[in-house]
Coordinates of C-alpha atoms in Angstrom, one line a residue:
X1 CA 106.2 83.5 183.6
X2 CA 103.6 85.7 185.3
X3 CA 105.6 89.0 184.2
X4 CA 105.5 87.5 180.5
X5 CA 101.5 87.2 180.8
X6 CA 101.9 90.7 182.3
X7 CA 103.5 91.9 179.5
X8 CA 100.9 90.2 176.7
X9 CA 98.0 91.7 178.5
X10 CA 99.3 95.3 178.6
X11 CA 100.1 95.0 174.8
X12 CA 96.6 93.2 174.2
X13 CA 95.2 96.6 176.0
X14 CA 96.6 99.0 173.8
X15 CA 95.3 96.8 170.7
X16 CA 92.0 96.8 172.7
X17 CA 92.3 100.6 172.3
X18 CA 93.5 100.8 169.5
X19 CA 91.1 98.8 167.6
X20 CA 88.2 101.1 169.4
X21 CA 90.0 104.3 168.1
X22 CA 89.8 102.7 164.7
X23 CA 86.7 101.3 164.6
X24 CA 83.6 102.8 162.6
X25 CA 80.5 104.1 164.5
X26 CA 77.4 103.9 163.1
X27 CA 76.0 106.6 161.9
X28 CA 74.4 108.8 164.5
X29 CA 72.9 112.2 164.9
X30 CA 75.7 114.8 165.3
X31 CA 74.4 118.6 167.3
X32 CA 76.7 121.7 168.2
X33 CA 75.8 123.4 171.3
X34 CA 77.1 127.2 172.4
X35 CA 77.4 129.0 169.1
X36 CA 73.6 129.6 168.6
X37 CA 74.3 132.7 166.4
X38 CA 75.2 129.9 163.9
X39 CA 73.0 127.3 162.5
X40 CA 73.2 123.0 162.8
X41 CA 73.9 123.0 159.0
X42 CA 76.3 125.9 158.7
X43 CA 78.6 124.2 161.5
X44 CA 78.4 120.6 160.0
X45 CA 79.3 122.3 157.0
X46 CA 82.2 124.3 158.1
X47 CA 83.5 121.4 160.2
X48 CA 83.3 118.8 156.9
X49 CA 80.9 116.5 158.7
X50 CA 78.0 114.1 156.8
X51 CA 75.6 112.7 159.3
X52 CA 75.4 109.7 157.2
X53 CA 78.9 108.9 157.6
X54 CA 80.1 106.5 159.8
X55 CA 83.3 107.9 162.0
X56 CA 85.9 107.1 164.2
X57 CA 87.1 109.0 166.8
X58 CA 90.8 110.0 165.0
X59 CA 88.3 111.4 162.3
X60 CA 86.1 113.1 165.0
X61 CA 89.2 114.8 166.4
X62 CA 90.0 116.0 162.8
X63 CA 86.8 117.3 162.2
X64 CA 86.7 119.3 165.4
X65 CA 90.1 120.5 164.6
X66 CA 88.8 121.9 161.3
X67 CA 86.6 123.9 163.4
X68 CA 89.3 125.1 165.6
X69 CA 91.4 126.2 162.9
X70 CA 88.8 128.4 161.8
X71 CA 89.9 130.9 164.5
X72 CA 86.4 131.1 165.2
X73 CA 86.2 129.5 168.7
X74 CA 88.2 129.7 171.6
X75 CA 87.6 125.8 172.6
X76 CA 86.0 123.0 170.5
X77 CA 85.4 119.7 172.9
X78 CA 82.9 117.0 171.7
X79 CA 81.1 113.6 173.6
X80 CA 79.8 110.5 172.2
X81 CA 77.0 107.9 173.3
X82 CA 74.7 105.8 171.5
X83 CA 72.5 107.9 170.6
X84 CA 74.5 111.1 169.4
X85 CA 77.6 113.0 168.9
X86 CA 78.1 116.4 170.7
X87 CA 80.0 119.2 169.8
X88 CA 80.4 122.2 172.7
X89 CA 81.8 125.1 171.1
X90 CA 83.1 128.5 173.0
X91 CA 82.8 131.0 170.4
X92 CA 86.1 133.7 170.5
X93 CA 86.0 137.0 172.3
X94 CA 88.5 138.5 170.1
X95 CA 87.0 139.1 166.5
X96 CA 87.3 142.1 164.6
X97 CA 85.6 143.8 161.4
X98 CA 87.2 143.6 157.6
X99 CA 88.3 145.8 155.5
X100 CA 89.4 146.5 152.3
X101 CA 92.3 148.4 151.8
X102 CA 92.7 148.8 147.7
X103 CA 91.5 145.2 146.4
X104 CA 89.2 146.6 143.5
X105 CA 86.0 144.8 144.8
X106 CA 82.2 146.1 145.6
X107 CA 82.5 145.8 149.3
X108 CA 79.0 145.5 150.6
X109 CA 75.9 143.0 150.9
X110 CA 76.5 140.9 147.6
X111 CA 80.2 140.2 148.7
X112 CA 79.1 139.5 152.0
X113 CA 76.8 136.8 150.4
X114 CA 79.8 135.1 148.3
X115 CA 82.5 134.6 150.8
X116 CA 79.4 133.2 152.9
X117 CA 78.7 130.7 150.6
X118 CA 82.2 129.3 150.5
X119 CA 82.3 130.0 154.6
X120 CA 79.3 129.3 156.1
X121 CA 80.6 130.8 159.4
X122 CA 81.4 134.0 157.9
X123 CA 79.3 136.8 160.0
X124 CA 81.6 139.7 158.2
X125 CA 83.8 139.6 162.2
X126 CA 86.7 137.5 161.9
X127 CA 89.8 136.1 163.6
X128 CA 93.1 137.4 163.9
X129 CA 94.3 134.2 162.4
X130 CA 93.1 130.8 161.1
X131 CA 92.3 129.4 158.1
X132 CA 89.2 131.2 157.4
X133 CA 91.4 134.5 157.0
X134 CA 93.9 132.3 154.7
X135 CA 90.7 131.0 152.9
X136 CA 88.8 134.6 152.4
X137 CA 92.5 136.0 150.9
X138 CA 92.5 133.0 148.3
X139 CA 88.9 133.4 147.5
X140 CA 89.6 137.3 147.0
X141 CA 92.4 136.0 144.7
X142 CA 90.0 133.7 142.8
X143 CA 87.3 136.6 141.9
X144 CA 90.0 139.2 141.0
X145 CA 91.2 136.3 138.4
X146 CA 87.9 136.1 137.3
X147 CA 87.9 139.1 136.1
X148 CA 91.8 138.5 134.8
X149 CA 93.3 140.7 137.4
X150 CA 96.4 138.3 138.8
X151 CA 96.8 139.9 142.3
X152 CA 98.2 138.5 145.4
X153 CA 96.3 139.2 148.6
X154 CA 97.3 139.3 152.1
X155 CA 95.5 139.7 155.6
X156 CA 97.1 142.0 158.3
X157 CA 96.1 143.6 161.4
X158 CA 95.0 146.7 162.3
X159 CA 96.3 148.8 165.2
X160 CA 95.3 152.0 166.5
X161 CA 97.9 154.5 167.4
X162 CA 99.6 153.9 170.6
X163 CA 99.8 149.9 172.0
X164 CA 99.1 147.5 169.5
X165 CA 95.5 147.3 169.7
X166 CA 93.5 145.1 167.0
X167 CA 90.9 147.3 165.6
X168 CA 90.3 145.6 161.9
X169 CA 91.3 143.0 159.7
X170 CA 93.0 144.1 156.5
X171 CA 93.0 142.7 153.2
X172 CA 95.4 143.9 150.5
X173 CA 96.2 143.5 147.3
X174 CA 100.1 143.4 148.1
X175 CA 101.8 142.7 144.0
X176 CA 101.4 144.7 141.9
X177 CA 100.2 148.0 143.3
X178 CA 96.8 149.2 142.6
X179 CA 96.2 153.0 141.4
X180 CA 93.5 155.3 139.9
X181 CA 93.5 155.1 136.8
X182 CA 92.2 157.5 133.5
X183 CA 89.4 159.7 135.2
X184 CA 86.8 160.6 132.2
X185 CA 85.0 163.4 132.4
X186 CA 81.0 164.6 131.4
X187 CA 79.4 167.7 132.1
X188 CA 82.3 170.5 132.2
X189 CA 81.5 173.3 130.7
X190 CA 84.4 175.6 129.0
X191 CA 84.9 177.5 132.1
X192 CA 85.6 175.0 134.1
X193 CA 87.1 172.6 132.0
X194 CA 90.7 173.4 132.5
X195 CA 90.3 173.3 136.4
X196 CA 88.7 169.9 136.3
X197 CA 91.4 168.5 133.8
X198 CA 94.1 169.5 136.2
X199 CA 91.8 168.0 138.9
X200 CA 91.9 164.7 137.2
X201 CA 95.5 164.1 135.6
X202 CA 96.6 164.9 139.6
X203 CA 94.6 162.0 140.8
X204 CA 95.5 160.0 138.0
X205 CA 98.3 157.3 139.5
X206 CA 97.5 157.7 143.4
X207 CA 96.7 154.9 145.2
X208 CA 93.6 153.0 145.1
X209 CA 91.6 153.2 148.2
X210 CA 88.2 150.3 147.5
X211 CA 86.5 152.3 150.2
X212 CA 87.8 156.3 149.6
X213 CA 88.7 157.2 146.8
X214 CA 85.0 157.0 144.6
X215 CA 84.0 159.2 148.1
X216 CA 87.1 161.4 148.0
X217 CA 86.9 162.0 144.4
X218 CA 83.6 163.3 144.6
X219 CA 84.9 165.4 147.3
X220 CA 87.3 166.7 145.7
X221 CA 85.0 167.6 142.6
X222 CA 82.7 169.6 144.5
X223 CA 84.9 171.4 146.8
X224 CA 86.3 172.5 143.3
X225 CA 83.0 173.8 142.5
X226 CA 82.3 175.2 145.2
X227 CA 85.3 177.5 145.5
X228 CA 83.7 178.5 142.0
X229 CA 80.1 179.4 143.9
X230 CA 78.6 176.4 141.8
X231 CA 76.2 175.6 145.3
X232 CA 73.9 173.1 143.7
X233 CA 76.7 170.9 141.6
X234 CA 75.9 167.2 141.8
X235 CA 79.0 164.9 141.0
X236 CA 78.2 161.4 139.9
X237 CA 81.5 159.0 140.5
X238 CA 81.7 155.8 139.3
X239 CA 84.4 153.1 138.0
X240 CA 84.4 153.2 134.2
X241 CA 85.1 149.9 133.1
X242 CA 87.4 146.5 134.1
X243 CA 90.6 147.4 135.7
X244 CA 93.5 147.6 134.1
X245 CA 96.2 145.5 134.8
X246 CA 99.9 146.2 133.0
X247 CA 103.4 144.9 134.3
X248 CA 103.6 147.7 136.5
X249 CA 100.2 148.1 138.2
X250 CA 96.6 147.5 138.3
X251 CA 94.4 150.6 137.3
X252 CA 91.3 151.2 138.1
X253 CA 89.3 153.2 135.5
X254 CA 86.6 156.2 136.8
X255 CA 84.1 158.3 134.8
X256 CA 83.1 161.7 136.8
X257 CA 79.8 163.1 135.7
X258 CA 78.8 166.7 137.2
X259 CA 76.0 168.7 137.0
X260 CA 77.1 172.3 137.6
X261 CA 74.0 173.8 138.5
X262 CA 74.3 177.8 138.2
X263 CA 76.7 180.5 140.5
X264 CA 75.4 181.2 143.5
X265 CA 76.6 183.8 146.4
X266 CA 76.4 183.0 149.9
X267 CA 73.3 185.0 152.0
X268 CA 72.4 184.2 155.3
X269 CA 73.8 181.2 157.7
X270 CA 70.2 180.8 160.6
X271 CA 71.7 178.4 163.0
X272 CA 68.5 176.0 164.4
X273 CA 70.7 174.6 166.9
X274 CA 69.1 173.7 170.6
X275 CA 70.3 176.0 173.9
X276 CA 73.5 174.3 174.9
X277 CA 75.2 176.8 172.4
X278 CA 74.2 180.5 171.5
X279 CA 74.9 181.8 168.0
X280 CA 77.2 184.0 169.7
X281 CA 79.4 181.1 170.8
X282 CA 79.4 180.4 167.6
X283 CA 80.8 183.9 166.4
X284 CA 83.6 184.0 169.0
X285 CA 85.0 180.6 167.7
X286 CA 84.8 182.1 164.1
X287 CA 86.5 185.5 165.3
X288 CA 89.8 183.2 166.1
X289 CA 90.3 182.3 162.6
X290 CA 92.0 184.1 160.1
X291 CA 89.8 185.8 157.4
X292 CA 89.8 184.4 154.1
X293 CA 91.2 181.3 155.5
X294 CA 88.6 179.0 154.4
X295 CA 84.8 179.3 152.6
X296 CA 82.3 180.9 154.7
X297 CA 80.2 178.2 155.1
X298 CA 82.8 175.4 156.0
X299 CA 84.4 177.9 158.5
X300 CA 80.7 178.6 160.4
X301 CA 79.9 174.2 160.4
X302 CA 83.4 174.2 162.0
X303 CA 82.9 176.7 164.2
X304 CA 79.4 175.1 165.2
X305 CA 81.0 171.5 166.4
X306 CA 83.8 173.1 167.8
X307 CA 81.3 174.9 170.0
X308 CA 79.9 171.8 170.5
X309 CA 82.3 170.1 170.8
X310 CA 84.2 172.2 173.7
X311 CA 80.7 171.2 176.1
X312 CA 81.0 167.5 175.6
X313 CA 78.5 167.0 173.1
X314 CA 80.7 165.0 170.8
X315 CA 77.9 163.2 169.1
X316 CA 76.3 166.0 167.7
X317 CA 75.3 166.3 164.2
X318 CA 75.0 169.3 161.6
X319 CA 73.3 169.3 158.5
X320 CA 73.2 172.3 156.3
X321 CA 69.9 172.8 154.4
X322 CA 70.4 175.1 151.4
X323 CA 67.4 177.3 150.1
X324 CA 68.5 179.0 146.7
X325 CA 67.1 182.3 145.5
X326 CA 67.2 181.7 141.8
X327 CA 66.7 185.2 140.5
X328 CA 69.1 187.0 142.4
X329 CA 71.8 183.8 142.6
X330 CA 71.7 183.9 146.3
X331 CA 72.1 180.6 148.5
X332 CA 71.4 180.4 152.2
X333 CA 71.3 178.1 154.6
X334 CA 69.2 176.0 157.6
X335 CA 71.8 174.2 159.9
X336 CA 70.2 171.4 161.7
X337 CA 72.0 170.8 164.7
X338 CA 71.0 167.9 167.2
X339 CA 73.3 168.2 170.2
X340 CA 73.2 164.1 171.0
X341 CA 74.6 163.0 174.8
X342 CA 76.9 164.8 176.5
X343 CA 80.5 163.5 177.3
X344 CA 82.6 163.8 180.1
X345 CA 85.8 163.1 181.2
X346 CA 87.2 159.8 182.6
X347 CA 90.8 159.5 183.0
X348 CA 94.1 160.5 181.1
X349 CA 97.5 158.2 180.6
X350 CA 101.1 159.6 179.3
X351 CA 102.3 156.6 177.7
X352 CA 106.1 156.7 177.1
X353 CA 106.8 159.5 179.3
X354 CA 109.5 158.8 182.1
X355 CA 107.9 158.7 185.5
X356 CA 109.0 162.3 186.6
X357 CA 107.7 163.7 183.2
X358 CA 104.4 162.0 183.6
X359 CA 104.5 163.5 187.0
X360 CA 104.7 166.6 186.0
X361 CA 102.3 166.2 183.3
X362 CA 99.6 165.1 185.6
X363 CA 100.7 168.3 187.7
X364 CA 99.3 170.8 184.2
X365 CA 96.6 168.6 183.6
X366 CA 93.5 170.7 185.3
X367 CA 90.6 168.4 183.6
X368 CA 89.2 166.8 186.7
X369 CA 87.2 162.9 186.2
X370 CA 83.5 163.8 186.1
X371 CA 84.3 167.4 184.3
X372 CA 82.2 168.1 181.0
X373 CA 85.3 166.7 178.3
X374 CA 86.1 170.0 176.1
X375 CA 87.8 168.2 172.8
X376 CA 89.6 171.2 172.5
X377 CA 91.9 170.6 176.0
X378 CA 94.0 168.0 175.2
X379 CA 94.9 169.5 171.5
X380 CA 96.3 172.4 173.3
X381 CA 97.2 170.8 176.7
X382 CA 101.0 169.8 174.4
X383 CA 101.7 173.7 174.7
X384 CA 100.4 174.5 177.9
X385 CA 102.6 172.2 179.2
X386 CA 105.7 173.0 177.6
X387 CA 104.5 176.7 179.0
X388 CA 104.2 175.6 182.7
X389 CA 107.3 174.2 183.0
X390 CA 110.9 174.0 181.3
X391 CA 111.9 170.7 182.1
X392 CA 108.9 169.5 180.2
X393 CA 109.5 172.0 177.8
X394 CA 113.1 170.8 176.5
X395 CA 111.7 167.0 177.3
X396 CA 109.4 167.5 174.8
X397 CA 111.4 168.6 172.2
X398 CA 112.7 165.4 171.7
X399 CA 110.0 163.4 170.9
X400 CA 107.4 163.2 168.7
X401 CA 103.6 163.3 170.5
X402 CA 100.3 162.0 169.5
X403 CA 97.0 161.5 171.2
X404 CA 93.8 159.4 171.5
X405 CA 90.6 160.8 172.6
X406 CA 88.9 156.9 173.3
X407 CA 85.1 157.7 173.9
X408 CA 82.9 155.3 175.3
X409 CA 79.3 155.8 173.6
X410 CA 77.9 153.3 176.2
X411 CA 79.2 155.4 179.5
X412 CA 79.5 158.9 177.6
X413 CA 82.8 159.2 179.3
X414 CA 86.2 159.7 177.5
X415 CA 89.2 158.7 178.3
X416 CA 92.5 160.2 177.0
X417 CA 95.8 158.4 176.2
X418 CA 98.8 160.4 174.9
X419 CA 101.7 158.9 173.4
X420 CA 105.0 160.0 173.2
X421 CA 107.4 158.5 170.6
X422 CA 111.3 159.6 170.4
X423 CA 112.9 161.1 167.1
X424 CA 115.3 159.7 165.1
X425 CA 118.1 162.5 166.6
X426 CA 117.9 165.1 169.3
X427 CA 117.3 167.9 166.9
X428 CA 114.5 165.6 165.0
X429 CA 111.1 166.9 163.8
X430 CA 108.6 168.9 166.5
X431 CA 105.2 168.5 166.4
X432 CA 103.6 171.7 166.2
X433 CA 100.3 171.3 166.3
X434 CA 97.6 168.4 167.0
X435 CA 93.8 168.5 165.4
X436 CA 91.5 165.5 167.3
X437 CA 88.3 164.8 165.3
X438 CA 86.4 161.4 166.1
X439 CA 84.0 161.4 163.3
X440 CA 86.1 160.5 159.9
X441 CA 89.7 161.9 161.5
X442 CA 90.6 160.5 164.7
X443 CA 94.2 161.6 165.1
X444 CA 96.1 164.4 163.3
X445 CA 99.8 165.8 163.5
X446 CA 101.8 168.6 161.8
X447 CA 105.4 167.9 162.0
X448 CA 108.0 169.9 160.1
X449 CA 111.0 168.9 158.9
X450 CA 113.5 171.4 157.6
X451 CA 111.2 173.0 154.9
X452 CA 108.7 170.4 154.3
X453 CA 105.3 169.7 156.0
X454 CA 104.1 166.5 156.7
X455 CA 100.8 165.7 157.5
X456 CA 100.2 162.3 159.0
X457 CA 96.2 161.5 159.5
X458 CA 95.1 158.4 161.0
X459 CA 91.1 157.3 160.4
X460 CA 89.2 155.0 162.2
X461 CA 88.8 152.8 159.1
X462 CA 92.6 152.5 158.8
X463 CA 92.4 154.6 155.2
X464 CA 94.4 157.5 154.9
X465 CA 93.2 160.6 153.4
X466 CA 96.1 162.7 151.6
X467 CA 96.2 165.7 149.2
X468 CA 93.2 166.9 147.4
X469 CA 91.1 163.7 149.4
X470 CA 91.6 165.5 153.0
X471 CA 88.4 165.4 154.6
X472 CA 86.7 169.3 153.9
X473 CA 86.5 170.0 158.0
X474 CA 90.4 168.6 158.1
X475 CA 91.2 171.3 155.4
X476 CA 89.3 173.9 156.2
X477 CA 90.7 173.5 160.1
X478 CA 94.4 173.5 158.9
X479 CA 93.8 176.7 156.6
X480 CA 91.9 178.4 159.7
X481 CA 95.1 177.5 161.6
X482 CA 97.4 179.3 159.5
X483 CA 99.4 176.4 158.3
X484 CA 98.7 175.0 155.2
X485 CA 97.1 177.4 152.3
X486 CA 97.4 174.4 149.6
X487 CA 96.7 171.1 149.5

C-alpha cells in the first residue's frame, strides 16, 4: 500500500512540474545584461521576444536558443522572479570581418544598413557559423533577385597561409560564375585607341572581384598610360549598367572614362624623406636592379620602402607629389615619406620542417629577438640556407616553401613563420624566389614548372590579383628581379 501511495506522489510531482513548465507567466519586464555594445531593443528583437507576451519557460528556452544560434555569444543563460526576466549573455571571442568575394553588390555603409535591418545584431563581425551567416547568404540571395540576378550564395572561411587560421568570412556567389563583362570605353584618342581596346577585350571574361577589379581596372588603365608618359591621365571606372545574367554566367558591365592629359617626360625625383634613410641608400638599392626593368619612377618608390623597409620601419608611407612644367612637358616629383614606428624582431618558427632540418635552420638563422626586423632577411634567408649547408640544400628541393612576416602594430615586433609544404613528386616544382610585402601583397612565390611560370599571390583581403591587375610595386619588383618582362 504505502509503495503504491509512493508511486502516485512521484507521478503527481512530475505533473506538478510539468504543469509549471507549461504554465503562462504574466507578462513581465524582460533585460539582457553583458552585451552592452548592443541595445535592449535590438536583442529582444533578434531573440523573437514581445514584452507583452505571456511565456512559459519551454518558450523562454527557445527564445534564448534563437539567440545562441546566432553564433553571436559564447553562452546565453537567463533567471526569472516576479518582477523580471534576465537574460546574461557572453558575447564570442571568435568573430571575424566579411567579405565579398565576386557577389555584384556596393559593399559599404548602405549595405551595412540593410542586412542590419533584417539583423539587428549585425556589427559587420560575424561568426564562423550560425544562423546569422545562413541568414545574411539568403538575404544576399534575395537582393541579387531583385535585381533578376538568380545566384546562389555561400559563406566560407578564410585562412591565412600556413595553419588554418580564420582571418574573414567569405561570401560567394558559387552558380553560375560571375565575370567582367563588355568594358566601354570614352576618352581615347586615336593613338591610343588600339592599346586600350586590347586592354579591354583581355579583361573581358575574368573573374569578378566586388572589391578589385573597378580598383585594378583603373590600375591597369593608367599604368597603360603611363608607359605612354601620359603623367596627369585620370581614369574614371564605373559599372555600366545591370548585370548580365546568361546560362553560362553573370556579367558585370563597366564603362572606363580617361582623361589623357598631355605627354610628359620624367625630370627630377627630390626625396623629402626624414634621416633614418639617405638618398644615397636609396641609390644603392636602385643600382641592384636591372636597367630598363621597370619605369623610373616606380623603380625609385620601390627602392625608397625597401630602404625602409630593411631598418624596420614597415609602416612607412610614400606619396609622390607631381609638379608639371607645361611648356617644356617635363614632370617631377615631391616624395613624402613619413617613416612611422620602427619594427623589430620577435621570434621565427619552421613549420613542417623535420626536427634536424629545423635545427639546422635555426643554426643559419643570424636575426637575433630584439634586432631591428630587415623585411628583406627572411626573403633571402631560403637561399642562404640552402648555401650554408647541403643537407638543407637537397631537403629543400623537395618542397615547396612559403613565408609569413605576422607584425604586431601594437608591440612593433614581428614575428616570422615559414612553412614548408611537400611536392607532388621528388623532382616537383622549386620555388625560386619569395617577394614579402604587408601592405596589399602579403605573401608571394615564383615557382616553375617545366616552361611555365606561376605566380601565386596571396592578399590580406583574401582577393587575388593576377595578370594585368598585379599590384604596380608587385610588377615592377618582379621585372627588377629579372623574372617576368610581361604580364
Amino acid at each position: 500500500m504505502m509503495k503504491q501511495l509512493g508511486a502516485i506522489g512521484v507521478v503527481w510531482l512530475l505533473f506538478c512540474s510539468l504543469c509549471l513548465a507549461q504554465k503562462k507567466v504574466p507578462p513581465k519586464a524582460i533585460r539582457f545584461q553583458g552585451a552592452p555594445q548592443y541595445t535592449q531593443q535590438e536583442l529582444l528583437e533578434a531573440a523573437g521576444l514581445n514584452p507583452d507576451t505571456r511565456l512559459d519557460l519551454r518558450e523562454v528556452r527557445a527564445h534564448a536558443k534563437q539567440l545562441t544560434d546566432t553564433g553571436l555569444f559564447d553562452e546565453v543563460r537567463f533567471t526569472s522572479n516576479s518582477r523580471a526576466l534576465l537574460f546574461t549573455l557572453k558575447p564570442s571571442s571568435q568573430l571575424f570581418p566579411a567579405h565579398l568575394d565576386n557577389v555584384p553588390l556596393t559593399p559599404g555603409k548602405e549595405l551595412d544598413a540593410k542586412i542590419q535591418e533584417r539583423f539587428p545584431l549585425y556589427r559587420g563581425l560575424l561568426p564562423a557559423s550560425g544562423s546569422m551567416l545562413d541568414g545574411i547568404c539568403r538575404t544576399f540571395e534575395q537582393m541579387l533577385a531583385a535585381k533578376s540576378v538568380k545566384a546562389a550564395v555561400k559563406a566560407t572561411l578564410i585562412s591565412g597561409l600556413g595553419p588554418q587560421k580564420i582571418t574573414a568570412i567569405d561570401f560567394a556567389v558559387v552558380s553560375p560564375p560571375v565575370h567582367i563583362g563588355r568594358i566601354q570605353l570614352a576618352g581615347i584618342s586615336a593613338p591610343m585607341l588600339a592599346k586600350a581596346n586590347l586592354l579591354a577585350s583581355g579583361q573581358t571574361g575574368n573573374g569578378f572581384d566586388t572589391e578589385n577589379t573597378a580598383i585594378g581596372l583603373q590600375h591597369s588603365f593608367e599604368d597603360l598610360y603611363h608607359d605612354q608618359g601620359y603623367a596627369s591621365v585620370q581614369v574614371d571606372v564605373a559599372q555600366a549598367d545591370l548585370p548580365v545574367l546568361s546560362d553560362q554566367s553573370i556579367d558585370i558591365p563597366y564603362k572606363v572614362t580617361i582623361k589623357e592629359g598631355g605627354i610628359y617626360k620624367l625630370g627630377t625625383i627630390d626625396l623629402q624623406a626624414e634621416r633614418p634613410v639617405a638618398r644615397l641608400d636609396v641609390e644603392k638599392i636602385l643600382s641592384k636592379y636591372p636597367k630598363g626593368s621597370g619605369r623610373p619612377l616606380d623603380l625609385f618608390l620601390l627602392a625608397v620602402r625597401d630602404a625602409y623597409h630593411a631598418r624596420g620601419y614597415l609602416d612607412c608611407s610614400i606619396i609622390p607629389h607631381p609638379s608639371f612644367q607645361e611648356a617644356a612637358s617635363i614632370v617631377n616629383y615631391t616624395l613624402e615619406v613619413s617613416s612611422g614606428s620602427q619594427y623589430r624582431f620577435a621570434s621565427v618558427r619552421f613549420d613542417g620542417a623535420p626536427d634536424a632540418i629545423a635545427a639546422k635552420l635555426k643554426l643559419v638563422w643570424k636575426m637575433a629577438p630584439g634586432d631591428v626586423f630587415d623585411e628583406s632577411y627572411p626573403s633571402n634567408f631560403g637561399a642562404l640556407a640552402q648555401k650554408k649547408d647541403k643537407a638543407v640544400a637537397k631537403w629543400m628541393q623537395t618542397v615547396v616553401t612559403t613565408y609569413d612576416v605576422k607584425a604586431d602594430p601594437a608591440k612593433h615586433e614581428v614575428n616570422c613563420i615559414f612553412h614548408f609544404t611537400k611536392t607532388a613528386s621528388a623532382t616537383g616544382p622549386r620555388v625560386d624566389m619569395q617577394i614579402n610585402r604587408r601592405s596589399r601583397v602579403e605573401s608571394v612565390w615564383i615557382t616553375h614548372a617545366e616552361d611555365m611560370c606561376l605566380i601565386a599571390v596571396n592578399v590580406p583581403s583574401h582577393n587575388a590579383v593576377v595578370g594585368p591587375n598585379l599590384p604596380i610595386e608587385l610588377g615592377c619588383r618582379l621585372r627588377a628581379m629579372g623574372e617576368v618582362t610581361e604580364f
